[in-house]
mmCIF file of C-alpha atoms and ligand atoms in Angstrom:
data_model
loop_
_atom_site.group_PDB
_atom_site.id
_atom_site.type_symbol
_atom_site.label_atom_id
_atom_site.label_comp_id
_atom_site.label_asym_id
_atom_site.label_seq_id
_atom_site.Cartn_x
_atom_site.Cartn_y
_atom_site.Cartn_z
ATOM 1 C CA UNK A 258 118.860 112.353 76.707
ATOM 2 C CA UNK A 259 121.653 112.000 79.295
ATOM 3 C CA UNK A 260 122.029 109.926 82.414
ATOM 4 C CA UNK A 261 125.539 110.901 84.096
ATOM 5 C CA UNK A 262 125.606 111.885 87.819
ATOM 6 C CA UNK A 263 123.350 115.442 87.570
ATOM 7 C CA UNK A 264 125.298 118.719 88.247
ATOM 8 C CA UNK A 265 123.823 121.123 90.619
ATOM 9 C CA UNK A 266 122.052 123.487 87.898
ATOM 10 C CA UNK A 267 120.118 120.375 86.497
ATOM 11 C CA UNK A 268 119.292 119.195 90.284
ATOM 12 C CA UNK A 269 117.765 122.202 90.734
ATOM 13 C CA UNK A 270 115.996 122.414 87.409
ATOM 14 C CA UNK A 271 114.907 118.998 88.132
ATOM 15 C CA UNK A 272 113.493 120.109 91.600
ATOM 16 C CA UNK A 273 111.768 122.858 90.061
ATOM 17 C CA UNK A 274 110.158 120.442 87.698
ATOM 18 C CA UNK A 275 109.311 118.535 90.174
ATOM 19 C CA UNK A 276 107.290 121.220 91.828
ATOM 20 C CA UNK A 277 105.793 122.746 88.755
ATOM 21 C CA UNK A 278 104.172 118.754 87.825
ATOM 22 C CA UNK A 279 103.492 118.615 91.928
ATOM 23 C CA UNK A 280 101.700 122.101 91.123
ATOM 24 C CA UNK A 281 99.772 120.893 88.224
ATOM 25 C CA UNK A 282 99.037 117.539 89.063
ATOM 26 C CA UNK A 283 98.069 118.126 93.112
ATOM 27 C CA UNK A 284 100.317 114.966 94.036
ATOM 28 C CA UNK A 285 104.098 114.691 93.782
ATOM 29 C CA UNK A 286 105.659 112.954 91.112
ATOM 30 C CA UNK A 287 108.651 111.457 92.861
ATOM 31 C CA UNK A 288 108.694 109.476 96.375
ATOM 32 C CA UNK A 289 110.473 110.381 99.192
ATOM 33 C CA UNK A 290 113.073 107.815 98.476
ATOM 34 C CA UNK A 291 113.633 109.257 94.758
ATOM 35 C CA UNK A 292 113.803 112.697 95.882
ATOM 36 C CA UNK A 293 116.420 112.321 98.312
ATOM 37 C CA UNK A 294 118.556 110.525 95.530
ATOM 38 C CA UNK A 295 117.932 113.260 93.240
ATOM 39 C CA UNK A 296 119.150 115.782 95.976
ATOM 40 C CA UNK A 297 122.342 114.114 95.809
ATOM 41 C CA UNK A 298 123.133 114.319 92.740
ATOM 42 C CA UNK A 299 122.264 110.180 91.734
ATOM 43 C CA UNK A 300 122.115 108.298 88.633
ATOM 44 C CA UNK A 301 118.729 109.445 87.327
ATOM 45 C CA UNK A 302 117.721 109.911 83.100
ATOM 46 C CA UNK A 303 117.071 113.724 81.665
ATOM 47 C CA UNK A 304 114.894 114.716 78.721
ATOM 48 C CA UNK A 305 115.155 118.213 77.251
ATOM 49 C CA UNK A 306 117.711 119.969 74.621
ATOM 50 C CA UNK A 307 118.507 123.077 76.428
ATOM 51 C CA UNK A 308 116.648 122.621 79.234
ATOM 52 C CA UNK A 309 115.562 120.006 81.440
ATOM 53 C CA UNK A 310 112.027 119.231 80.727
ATOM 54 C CA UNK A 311 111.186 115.155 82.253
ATOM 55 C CA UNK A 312 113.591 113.386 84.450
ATOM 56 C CA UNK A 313 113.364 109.774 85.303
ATOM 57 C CA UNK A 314 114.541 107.829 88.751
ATOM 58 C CA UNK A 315 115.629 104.285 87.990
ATOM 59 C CA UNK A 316 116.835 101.567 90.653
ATOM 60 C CA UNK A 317 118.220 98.879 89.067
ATOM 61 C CA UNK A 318 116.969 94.938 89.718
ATOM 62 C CA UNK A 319 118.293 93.053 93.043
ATOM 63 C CA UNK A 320 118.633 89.986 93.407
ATOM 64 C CA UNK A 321 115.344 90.349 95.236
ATOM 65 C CA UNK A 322 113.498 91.978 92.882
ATOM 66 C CA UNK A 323 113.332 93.781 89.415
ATOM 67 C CA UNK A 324 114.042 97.427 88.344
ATOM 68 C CA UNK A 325 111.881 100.043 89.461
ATOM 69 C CA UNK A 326 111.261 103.624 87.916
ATOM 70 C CA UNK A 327 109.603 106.902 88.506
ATOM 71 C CA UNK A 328 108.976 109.284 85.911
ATOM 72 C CA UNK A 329 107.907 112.786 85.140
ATOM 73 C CA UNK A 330 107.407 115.581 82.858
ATOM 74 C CA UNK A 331 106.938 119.299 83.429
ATOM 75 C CA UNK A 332 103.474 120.362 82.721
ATOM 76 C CA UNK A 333 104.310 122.707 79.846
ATOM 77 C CA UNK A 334 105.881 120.097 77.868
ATOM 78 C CA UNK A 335 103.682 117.164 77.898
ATOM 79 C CA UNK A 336 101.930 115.407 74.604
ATOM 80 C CA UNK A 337 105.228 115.886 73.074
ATOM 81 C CA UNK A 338 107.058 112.377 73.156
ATOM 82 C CA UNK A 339 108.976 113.054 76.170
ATOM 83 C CA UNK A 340 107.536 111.120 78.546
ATOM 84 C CA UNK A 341 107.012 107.830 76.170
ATOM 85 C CA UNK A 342 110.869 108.282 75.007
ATOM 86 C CA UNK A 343 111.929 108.293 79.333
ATOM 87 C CA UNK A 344 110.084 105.457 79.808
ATOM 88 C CA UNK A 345 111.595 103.838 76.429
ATOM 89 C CA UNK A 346 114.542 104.669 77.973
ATOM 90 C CA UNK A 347 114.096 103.113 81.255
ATOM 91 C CA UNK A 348 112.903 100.170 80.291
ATOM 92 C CA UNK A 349 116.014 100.242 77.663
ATOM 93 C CA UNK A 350 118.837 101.063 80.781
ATOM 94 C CA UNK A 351 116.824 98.431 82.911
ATOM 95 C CA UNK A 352 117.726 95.110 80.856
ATOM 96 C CA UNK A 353 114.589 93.101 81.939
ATOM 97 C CA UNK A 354 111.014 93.923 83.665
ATOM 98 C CA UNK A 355 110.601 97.335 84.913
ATOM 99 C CA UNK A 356 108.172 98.115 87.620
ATOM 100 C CA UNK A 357 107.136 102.160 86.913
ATOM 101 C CA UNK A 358 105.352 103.588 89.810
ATOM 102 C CA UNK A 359 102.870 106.307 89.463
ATOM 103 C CA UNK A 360 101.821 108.405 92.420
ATOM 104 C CA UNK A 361 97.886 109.761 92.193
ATOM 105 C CA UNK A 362 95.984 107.620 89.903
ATOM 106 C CA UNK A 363 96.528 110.484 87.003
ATOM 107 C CA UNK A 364 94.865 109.283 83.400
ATOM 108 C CA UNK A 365 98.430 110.722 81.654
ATOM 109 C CA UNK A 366 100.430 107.855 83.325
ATOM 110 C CA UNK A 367 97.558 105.019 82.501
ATOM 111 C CA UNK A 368 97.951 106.639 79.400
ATOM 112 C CA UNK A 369 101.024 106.409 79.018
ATOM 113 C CA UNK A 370 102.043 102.967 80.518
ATOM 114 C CA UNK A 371 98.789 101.290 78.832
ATOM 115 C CA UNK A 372 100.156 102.766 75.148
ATOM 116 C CA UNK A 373 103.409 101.130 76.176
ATOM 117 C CA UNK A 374 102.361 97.743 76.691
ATOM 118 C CA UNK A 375 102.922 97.983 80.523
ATOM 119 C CA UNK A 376 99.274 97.244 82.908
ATOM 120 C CA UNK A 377 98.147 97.833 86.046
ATOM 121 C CA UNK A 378 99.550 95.573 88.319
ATOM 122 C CA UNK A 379 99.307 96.861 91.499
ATOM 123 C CA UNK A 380 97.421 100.165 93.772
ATOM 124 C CA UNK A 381 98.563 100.773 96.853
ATOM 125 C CA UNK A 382 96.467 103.176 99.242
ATOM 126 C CA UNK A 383 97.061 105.288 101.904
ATOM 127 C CA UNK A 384 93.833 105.672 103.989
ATOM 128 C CA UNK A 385 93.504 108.310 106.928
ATOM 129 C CA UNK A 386 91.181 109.711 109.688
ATOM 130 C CA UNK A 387 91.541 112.303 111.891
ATOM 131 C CA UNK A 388 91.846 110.407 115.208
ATOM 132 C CA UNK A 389 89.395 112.527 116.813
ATOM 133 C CA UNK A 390 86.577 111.611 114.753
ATOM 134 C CA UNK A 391 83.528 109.233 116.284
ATOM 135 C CA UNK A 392 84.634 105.793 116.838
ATOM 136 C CA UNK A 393 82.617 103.008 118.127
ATOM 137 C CA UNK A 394 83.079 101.232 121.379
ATOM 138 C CA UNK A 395 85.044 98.343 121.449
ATOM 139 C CA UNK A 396 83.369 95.256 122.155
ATOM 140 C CA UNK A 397 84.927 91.829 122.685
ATOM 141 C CA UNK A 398 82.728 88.273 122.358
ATOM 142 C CA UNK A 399 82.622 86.969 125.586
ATOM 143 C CA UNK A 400 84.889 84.013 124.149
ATOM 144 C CA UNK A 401 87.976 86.227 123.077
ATOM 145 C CA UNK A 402 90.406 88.014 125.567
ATOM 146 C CA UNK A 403 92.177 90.830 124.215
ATOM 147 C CA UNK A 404 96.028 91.340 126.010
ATOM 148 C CA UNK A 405 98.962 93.187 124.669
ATOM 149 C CA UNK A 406 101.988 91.791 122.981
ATOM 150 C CA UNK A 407 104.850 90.512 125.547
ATOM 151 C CA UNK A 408 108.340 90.638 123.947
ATOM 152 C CA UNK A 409 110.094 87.329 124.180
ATOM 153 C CA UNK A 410 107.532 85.562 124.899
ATOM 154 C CA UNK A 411 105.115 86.037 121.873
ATOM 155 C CA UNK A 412 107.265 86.011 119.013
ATOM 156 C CA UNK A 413 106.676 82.543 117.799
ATOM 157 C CA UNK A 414 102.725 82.070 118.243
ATOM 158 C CA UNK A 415 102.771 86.181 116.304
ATOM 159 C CA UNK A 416 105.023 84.872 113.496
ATOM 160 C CA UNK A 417 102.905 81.486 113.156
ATOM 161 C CA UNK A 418 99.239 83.546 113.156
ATOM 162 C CA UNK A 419 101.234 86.188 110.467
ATOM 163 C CA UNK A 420 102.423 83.444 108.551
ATOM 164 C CA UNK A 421 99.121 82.094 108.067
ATOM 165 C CA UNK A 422 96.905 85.383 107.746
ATOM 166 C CA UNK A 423 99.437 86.824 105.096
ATOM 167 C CA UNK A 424 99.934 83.496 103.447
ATOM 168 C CA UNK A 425 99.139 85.261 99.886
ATOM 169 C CA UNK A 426 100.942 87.944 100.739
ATOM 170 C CA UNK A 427 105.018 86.834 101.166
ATOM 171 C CA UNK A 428 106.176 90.307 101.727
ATOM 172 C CA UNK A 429 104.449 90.275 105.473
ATOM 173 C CA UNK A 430 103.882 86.742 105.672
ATOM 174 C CA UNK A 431 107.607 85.522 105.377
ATOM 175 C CA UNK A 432 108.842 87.740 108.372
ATOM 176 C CA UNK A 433 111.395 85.941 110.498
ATOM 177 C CA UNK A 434 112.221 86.224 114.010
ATOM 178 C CA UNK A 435 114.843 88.377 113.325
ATOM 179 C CA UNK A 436 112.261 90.848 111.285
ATOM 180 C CA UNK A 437 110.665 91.227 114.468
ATOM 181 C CA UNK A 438 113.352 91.429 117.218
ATOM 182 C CA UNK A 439 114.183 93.868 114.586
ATOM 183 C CA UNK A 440 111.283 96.429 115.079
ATOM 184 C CA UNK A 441 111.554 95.300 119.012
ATOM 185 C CA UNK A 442 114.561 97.350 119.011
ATOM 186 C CA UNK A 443 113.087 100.471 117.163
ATOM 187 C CA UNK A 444 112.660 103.676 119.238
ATOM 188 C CA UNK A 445 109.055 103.812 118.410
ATOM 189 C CA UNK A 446 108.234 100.043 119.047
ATOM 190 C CA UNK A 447 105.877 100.033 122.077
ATOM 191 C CA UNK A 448 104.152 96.420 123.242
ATOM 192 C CA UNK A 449 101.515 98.630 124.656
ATOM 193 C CA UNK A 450 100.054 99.331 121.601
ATOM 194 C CA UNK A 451 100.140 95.845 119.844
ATOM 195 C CA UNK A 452 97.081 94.060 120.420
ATOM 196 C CA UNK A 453 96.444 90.443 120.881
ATOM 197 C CA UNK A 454 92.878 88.729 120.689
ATOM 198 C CA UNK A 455 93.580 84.986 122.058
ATOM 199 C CA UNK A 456 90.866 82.349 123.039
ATOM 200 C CA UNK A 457 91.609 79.387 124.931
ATOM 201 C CA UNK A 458 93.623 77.471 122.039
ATOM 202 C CA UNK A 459 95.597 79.920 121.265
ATOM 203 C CA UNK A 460 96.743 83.026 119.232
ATOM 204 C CA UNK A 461 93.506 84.104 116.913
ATOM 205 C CA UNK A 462 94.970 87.549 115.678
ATOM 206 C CA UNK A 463 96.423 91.141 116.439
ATOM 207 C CA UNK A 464 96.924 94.830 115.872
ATOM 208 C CA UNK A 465 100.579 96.168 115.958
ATOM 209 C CA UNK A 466 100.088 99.935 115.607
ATOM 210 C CA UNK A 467 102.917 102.555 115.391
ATOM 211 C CA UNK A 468 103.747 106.330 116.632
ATOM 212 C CA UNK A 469 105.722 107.897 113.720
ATOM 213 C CA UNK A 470 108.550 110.322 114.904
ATOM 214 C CA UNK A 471 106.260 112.946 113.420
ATOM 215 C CA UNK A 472 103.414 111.981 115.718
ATOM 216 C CA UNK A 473 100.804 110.326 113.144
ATOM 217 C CA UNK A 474 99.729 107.083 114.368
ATOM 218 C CA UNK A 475 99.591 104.214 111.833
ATOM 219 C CA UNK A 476 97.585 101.002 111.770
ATOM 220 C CA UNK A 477 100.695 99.264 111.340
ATOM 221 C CA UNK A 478 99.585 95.478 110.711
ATOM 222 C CA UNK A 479 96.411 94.170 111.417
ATOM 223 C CA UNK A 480 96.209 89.979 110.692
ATOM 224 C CA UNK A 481 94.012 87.380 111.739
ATOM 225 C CA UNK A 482 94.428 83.592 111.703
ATOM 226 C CA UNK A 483 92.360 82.208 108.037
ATOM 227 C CA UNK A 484 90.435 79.553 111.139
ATOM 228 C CA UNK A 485 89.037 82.868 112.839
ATOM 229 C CA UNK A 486 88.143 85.013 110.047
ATOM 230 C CA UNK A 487 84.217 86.234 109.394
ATOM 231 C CA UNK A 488 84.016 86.805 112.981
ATOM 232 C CA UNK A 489 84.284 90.262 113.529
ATOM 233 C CA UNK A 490 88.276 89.938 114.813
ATOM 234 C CA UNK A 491 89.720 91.969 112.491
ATOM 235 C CA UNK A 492 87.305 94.940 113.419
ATOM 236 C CA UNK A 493 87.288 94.375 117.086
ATOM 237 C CA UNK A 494 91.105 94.477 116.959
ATOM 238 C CA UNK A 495 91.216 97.435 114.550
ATOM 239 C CA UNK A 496 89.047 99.128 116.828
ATOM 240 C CA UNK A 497 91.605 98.190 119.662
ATOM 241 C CA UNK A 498 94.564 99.843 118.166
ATOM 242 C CA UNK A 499 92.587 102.703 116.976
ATOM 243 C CA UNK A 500 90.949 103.921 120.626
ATOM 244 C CA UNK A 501 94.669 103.552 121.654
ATOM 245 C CA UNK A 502 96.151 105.545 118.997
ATOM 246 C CA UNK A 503 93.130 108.224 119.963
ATOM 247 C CA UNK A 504 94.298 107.833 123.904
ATOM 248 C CA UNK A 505 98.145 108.322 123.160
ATOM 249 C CA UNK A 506 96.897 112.056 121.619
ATOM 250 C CA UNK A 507 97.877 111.244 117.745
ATOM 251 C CA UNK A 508 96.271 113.931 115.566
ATOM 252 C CA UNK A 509 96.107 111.506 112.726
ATOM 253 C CA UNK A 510 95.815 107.533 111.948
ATOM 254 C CA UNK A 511 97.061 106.476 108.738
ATOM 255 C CA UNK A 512 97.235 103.020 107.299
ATOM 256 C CA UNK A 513 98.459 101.133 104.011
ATOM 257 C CA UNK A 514 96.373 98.659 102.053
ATOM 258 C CA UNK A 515 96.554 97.200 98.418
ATOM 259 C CA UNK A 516 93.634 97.894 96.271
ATOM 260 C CA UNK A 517 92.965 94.117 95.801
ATOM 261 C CA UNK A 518 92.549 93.631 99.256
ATOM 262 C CA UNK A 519 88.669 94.926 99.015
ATOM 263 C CA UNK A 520 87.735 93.295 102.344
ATOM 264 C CA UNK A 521 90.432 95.133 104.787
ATOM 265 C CA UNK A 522 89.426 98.252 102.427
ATOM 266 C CA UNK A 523 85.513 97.945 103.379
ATOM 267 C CA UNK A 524 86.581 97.479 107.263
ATOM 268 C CA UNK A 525 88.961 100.738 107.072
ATOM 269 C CA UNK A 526 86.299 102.522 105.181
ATOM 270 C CA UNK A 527 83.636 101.776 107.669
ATOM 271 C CA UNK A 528 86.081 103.118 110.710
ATOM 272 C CA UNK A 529 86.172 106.259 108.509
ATOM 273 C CA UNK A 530 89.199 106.152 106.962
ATOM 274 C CA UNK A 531 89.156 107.975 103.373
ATOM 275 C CA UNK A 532 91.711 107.985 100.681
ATOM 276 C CA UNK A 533 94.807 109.987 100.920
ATOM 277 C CA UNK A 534 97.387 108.846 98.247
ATOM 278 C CA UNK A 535 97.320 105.916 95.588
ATOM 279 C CA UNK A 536 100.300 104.876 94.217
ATOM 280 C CA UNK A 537 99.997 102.732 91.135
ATOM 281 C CA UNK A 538 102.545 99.768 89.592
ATOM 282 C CA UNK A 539 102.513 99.847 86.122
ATOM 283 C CA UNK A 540 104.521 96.014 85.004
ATOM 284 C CA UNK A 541 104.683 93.764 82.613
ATOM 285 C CA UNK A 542 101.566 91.669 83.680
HETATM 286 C C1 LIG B 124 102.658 110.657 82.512
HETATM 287 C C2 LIG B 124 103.619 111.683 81.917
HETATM 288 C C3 LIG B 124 105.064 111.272 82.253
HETATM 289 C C4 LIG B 124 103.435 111.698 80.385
HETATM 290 O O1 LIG B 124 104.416 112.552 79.813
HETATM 291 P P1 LIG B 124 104.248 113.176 78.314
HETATM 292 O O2 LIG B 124 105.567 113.658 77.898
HETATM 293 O O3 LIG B 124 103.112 114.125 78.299
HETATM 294 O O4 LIG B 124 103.847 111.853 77.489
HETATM 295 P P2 LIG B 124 104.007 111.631 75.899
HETATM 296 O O5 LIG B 124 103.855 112.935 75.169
HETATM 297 O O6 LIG B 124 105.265 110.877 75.647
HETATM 298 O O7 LIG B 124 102.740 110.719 75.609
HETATM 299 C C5 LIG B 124 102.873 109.346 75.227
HETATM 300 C C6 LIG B 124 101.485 108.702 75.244
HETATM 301 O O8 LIG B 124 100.995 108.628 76.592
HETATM 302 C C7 LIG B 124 99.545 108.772 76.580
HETATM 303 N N1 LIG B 124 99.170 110.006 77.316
HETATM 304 C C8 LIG B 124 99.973 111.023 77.677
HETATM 305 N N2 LIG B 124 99.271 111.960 78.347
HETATM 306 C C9 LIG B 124 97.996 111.533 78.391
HETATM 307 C C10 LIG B 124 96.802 112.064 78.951
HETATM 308 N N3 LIG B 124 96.782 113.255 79.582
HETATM 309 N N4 LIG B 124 95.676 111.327 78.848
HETATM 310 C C11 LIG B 124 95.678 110.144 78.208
HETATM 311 N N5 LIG B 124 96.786 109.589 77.646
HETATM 312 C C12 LIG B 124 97.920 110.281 77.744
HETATM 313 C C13 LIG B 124 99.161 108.894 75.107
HETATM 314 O O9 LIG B 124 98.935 107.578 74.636
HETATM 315 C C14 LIG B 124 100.422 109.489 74.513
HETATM 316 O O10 LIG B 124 100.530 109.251 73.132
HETATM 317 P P3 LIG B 124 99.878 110.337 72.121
HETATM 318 O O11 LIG B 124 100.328 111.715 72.558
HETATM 319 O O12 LIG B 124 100.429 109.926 70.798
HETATM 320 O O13 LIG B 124 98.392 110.190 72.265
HETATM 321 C C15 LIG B 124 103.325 113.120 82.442
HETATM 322 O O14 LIG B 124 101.931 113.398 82.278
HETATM 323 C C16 LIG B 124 103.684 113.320 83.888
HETATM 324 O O15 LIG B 124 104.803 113.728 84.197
HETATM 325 N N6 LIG B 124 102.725 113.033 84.831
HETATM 326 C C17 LIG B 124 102.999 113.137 86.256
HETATM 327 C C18 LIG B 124 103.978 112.041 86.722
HETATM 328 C C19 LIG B 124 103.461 110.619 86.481
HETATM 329 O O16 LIG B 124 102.276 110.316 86.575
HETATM 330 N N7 LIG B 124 104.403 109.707 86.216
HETATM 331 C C20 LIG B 124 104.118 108.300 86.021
HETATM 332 C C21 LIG B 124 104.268 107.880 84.594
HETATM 333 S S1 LIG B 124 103.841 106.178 84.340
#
C-alpha cells in the first residue's frame, strides 16, 4: 500500500482502473472533483504489489467538516481484501470520522461499508427529464402573484423565506447575503429565471433555476415558506421554472434532491423527472 504523490505510470494505471470499474459497474467510481486530483498527480492511497489494482481519494477534515473518501477496485480483483484493507486504510490516514461516498447504489459498496461498521447516512439523487417532454400548464390561485427575482431589492425577504423553508437543512438554509450577491455575480445568474410567488403579506416562496455552461438547465433551488406549504406552491413554482427552462431551448432539466426528502421527490417524480445518478454516504451513524 503506498500513498506518496502518484507518478505518471500509476496515474495512468489508475485511470485505466478507473474505466475498467466505470465499464463493469455502468457508473463511475470517482467524482469529478477526485478525478481531476488524480490527474494531477494528488495525494491519493494505492493497493496492488506489482500493479495497481484499487486506489482510494481521501480529503482530509476542515474545520468545517470531516474527512471524505472515494474508493475503488478494478473489477478483476475484487472479493480479495483489497477494497476492505483501502478503506481500513482511509479511515486509518483520516484520524477521526470518515464520510466514504459511493456513486450508483452498487450492493459491493453496501457490502462493504455495512461489514465495516460504517451505515447509510445519506443518498443524494440526481433526477432528469428531457425538457421537451409534456408538461402541464401553469396555473396560479387567484390569491398568489408570481414575479421574477429583482437584484437588490429581494435579497433580504429571499434569504428570510430560505432560512425558514431549509430550516432542517443548514447547508441551504444558512446562506448569507454575501452567498447570494455571490451567485448575482456568476455569468450564468439570470433574475429572469428565478421565480417569486408573493401574496399580499409578503414573500411565500420561489424557484431559482440555472443554465449550465453546457446548456442543461437545472432546478436550482426550489423553497417555500413552512406557513404556505400543502398548498400546491412548490408545484406551481416548479412548474414556473420548468416552462422557462423549456422556453430558453435547454435539451435537458436536471435537479438534486436527498433521498430523505420523499415529498420534493414525489413532486419531481410527478413532473417526470426519473433517476439519473445516486450517490450514497456511507458514515459513522
Ligand atoms: C466496493 C468495492 C471497493 C469492494 O472492493 P473489493 O476489493 O471487492 O472488496 P473486499 O474483497 O475487500 O470485500 C470486503 C467485504 O465487502 C463486502 N462485499 C464486497 N463485494 C461485495 C458484493 N459484490 N456483494 C456484497 N458484499 C460485498 C463483503 O462483506 C466482503 O467481505 P467477504 O469477501 O469476506 O464477504 C468494489 O466493488 C468497487 O470498486 N466498487 C465500485 C466503486 C465503489 O462502489 N466504491 C465505494 C466503496 S464504499
Amino acid at each position: 500500500m503506498s500513498e506518496a504523490r502518484l507518478t505518471g505510470s500509476e496515474i495512468t494505471q489508475v485511470l485505466a482502473l478507473v474505466e475498467a470499474a466505470t465499464a463493469a459497474d455502468g457508473v463511475g467510481p470517482l467524482s469529478e472533483h477526485a478525478l481531476l486530483r488524480l490527474r494531477d498527480g494528488g495525494h491519493g492511497l494505492t493497493v496492488g504489489s506489482g500493479g495497481i489494482v484499487g486506489y482510494a481519494h481521501l480529503d482530509p477534515a476542515t474545520e468545517d467538516e470531516s474527512a471524505s473518501a472515494e474508493l475503488v477496485v478494478h473489477p478483476a480483483h475484487r472479493r480479495q481484501g483489497h477494497g476492505r484493507a483501502l478503506l481500513r486504510r482511509v479511515r486509518d490516514e483520516a484520524a477521526g470520522p470518515v464520510r466514504v461516498w459511493a456513486h450508483g447504489d452498487l450492493p459491493a459498496a453496501a457490502g462493504l461499508a455495512g461489514s465495516e461498521g460504517l451505515a447509510r447516512v445519506r443518498a443524494l439523487f440526481q433526477l432528469r427529464r428531457p425538457a421537451a417532454a409534456p408538461l402541464p400548464e401553469l396555473k396560479v390561485a387567484d390569491s398568489v402573484r408570481l414575479r421574477t427575482f429583482v437584484p437588490g431589492r429581494d435579497e433580504e425577504a429571499w434569504l428570510e423565506v430560505n432560512r425558514r423553508a431549509f430550516a432542517d437543512h443548514p447547508e441551504q438554509g444558512a446562506w448569507t447575503l454575501d452567498d447570494v450577491r455571490r451567485r448575482e455575480g456568476e455569468p450564468w445568474f439570470d433574475p429572469l429565471g428565478f421565480f417569486l410567488a408573493e401574496n399580499d403579506r409578503g414573500l411565500l416562496g420561489f424557484h431559482w433555476t440555472k443554465i449550465h455552461p453546457d446548456g442543461l438547465g437545472e432546478v436550482y433551488v426550489v423553497g417555500v415558506d413552512p406557513d404556505a406549504q400543502g398548498l400546491g406552491l412548490g408545484r406551481t413554482l416548479t412548474l414556473a421554472g420548468l416552462h422557462h427552462l423549456r422556453r430558453e431551448g435547454v435539451p435537458q432539466i436536471l435537479l438534486y434532491v436527498d433521498e430523505s426528502n420523499t415529498s420534493a421527490v414525489r413532486l419531481y417524480e410527478s413532473l417526470g423527472f426519473t433517476r439519473h445518478t445516486v450517490d450514497v454516504m456511507y458514515g459513522t451513524p
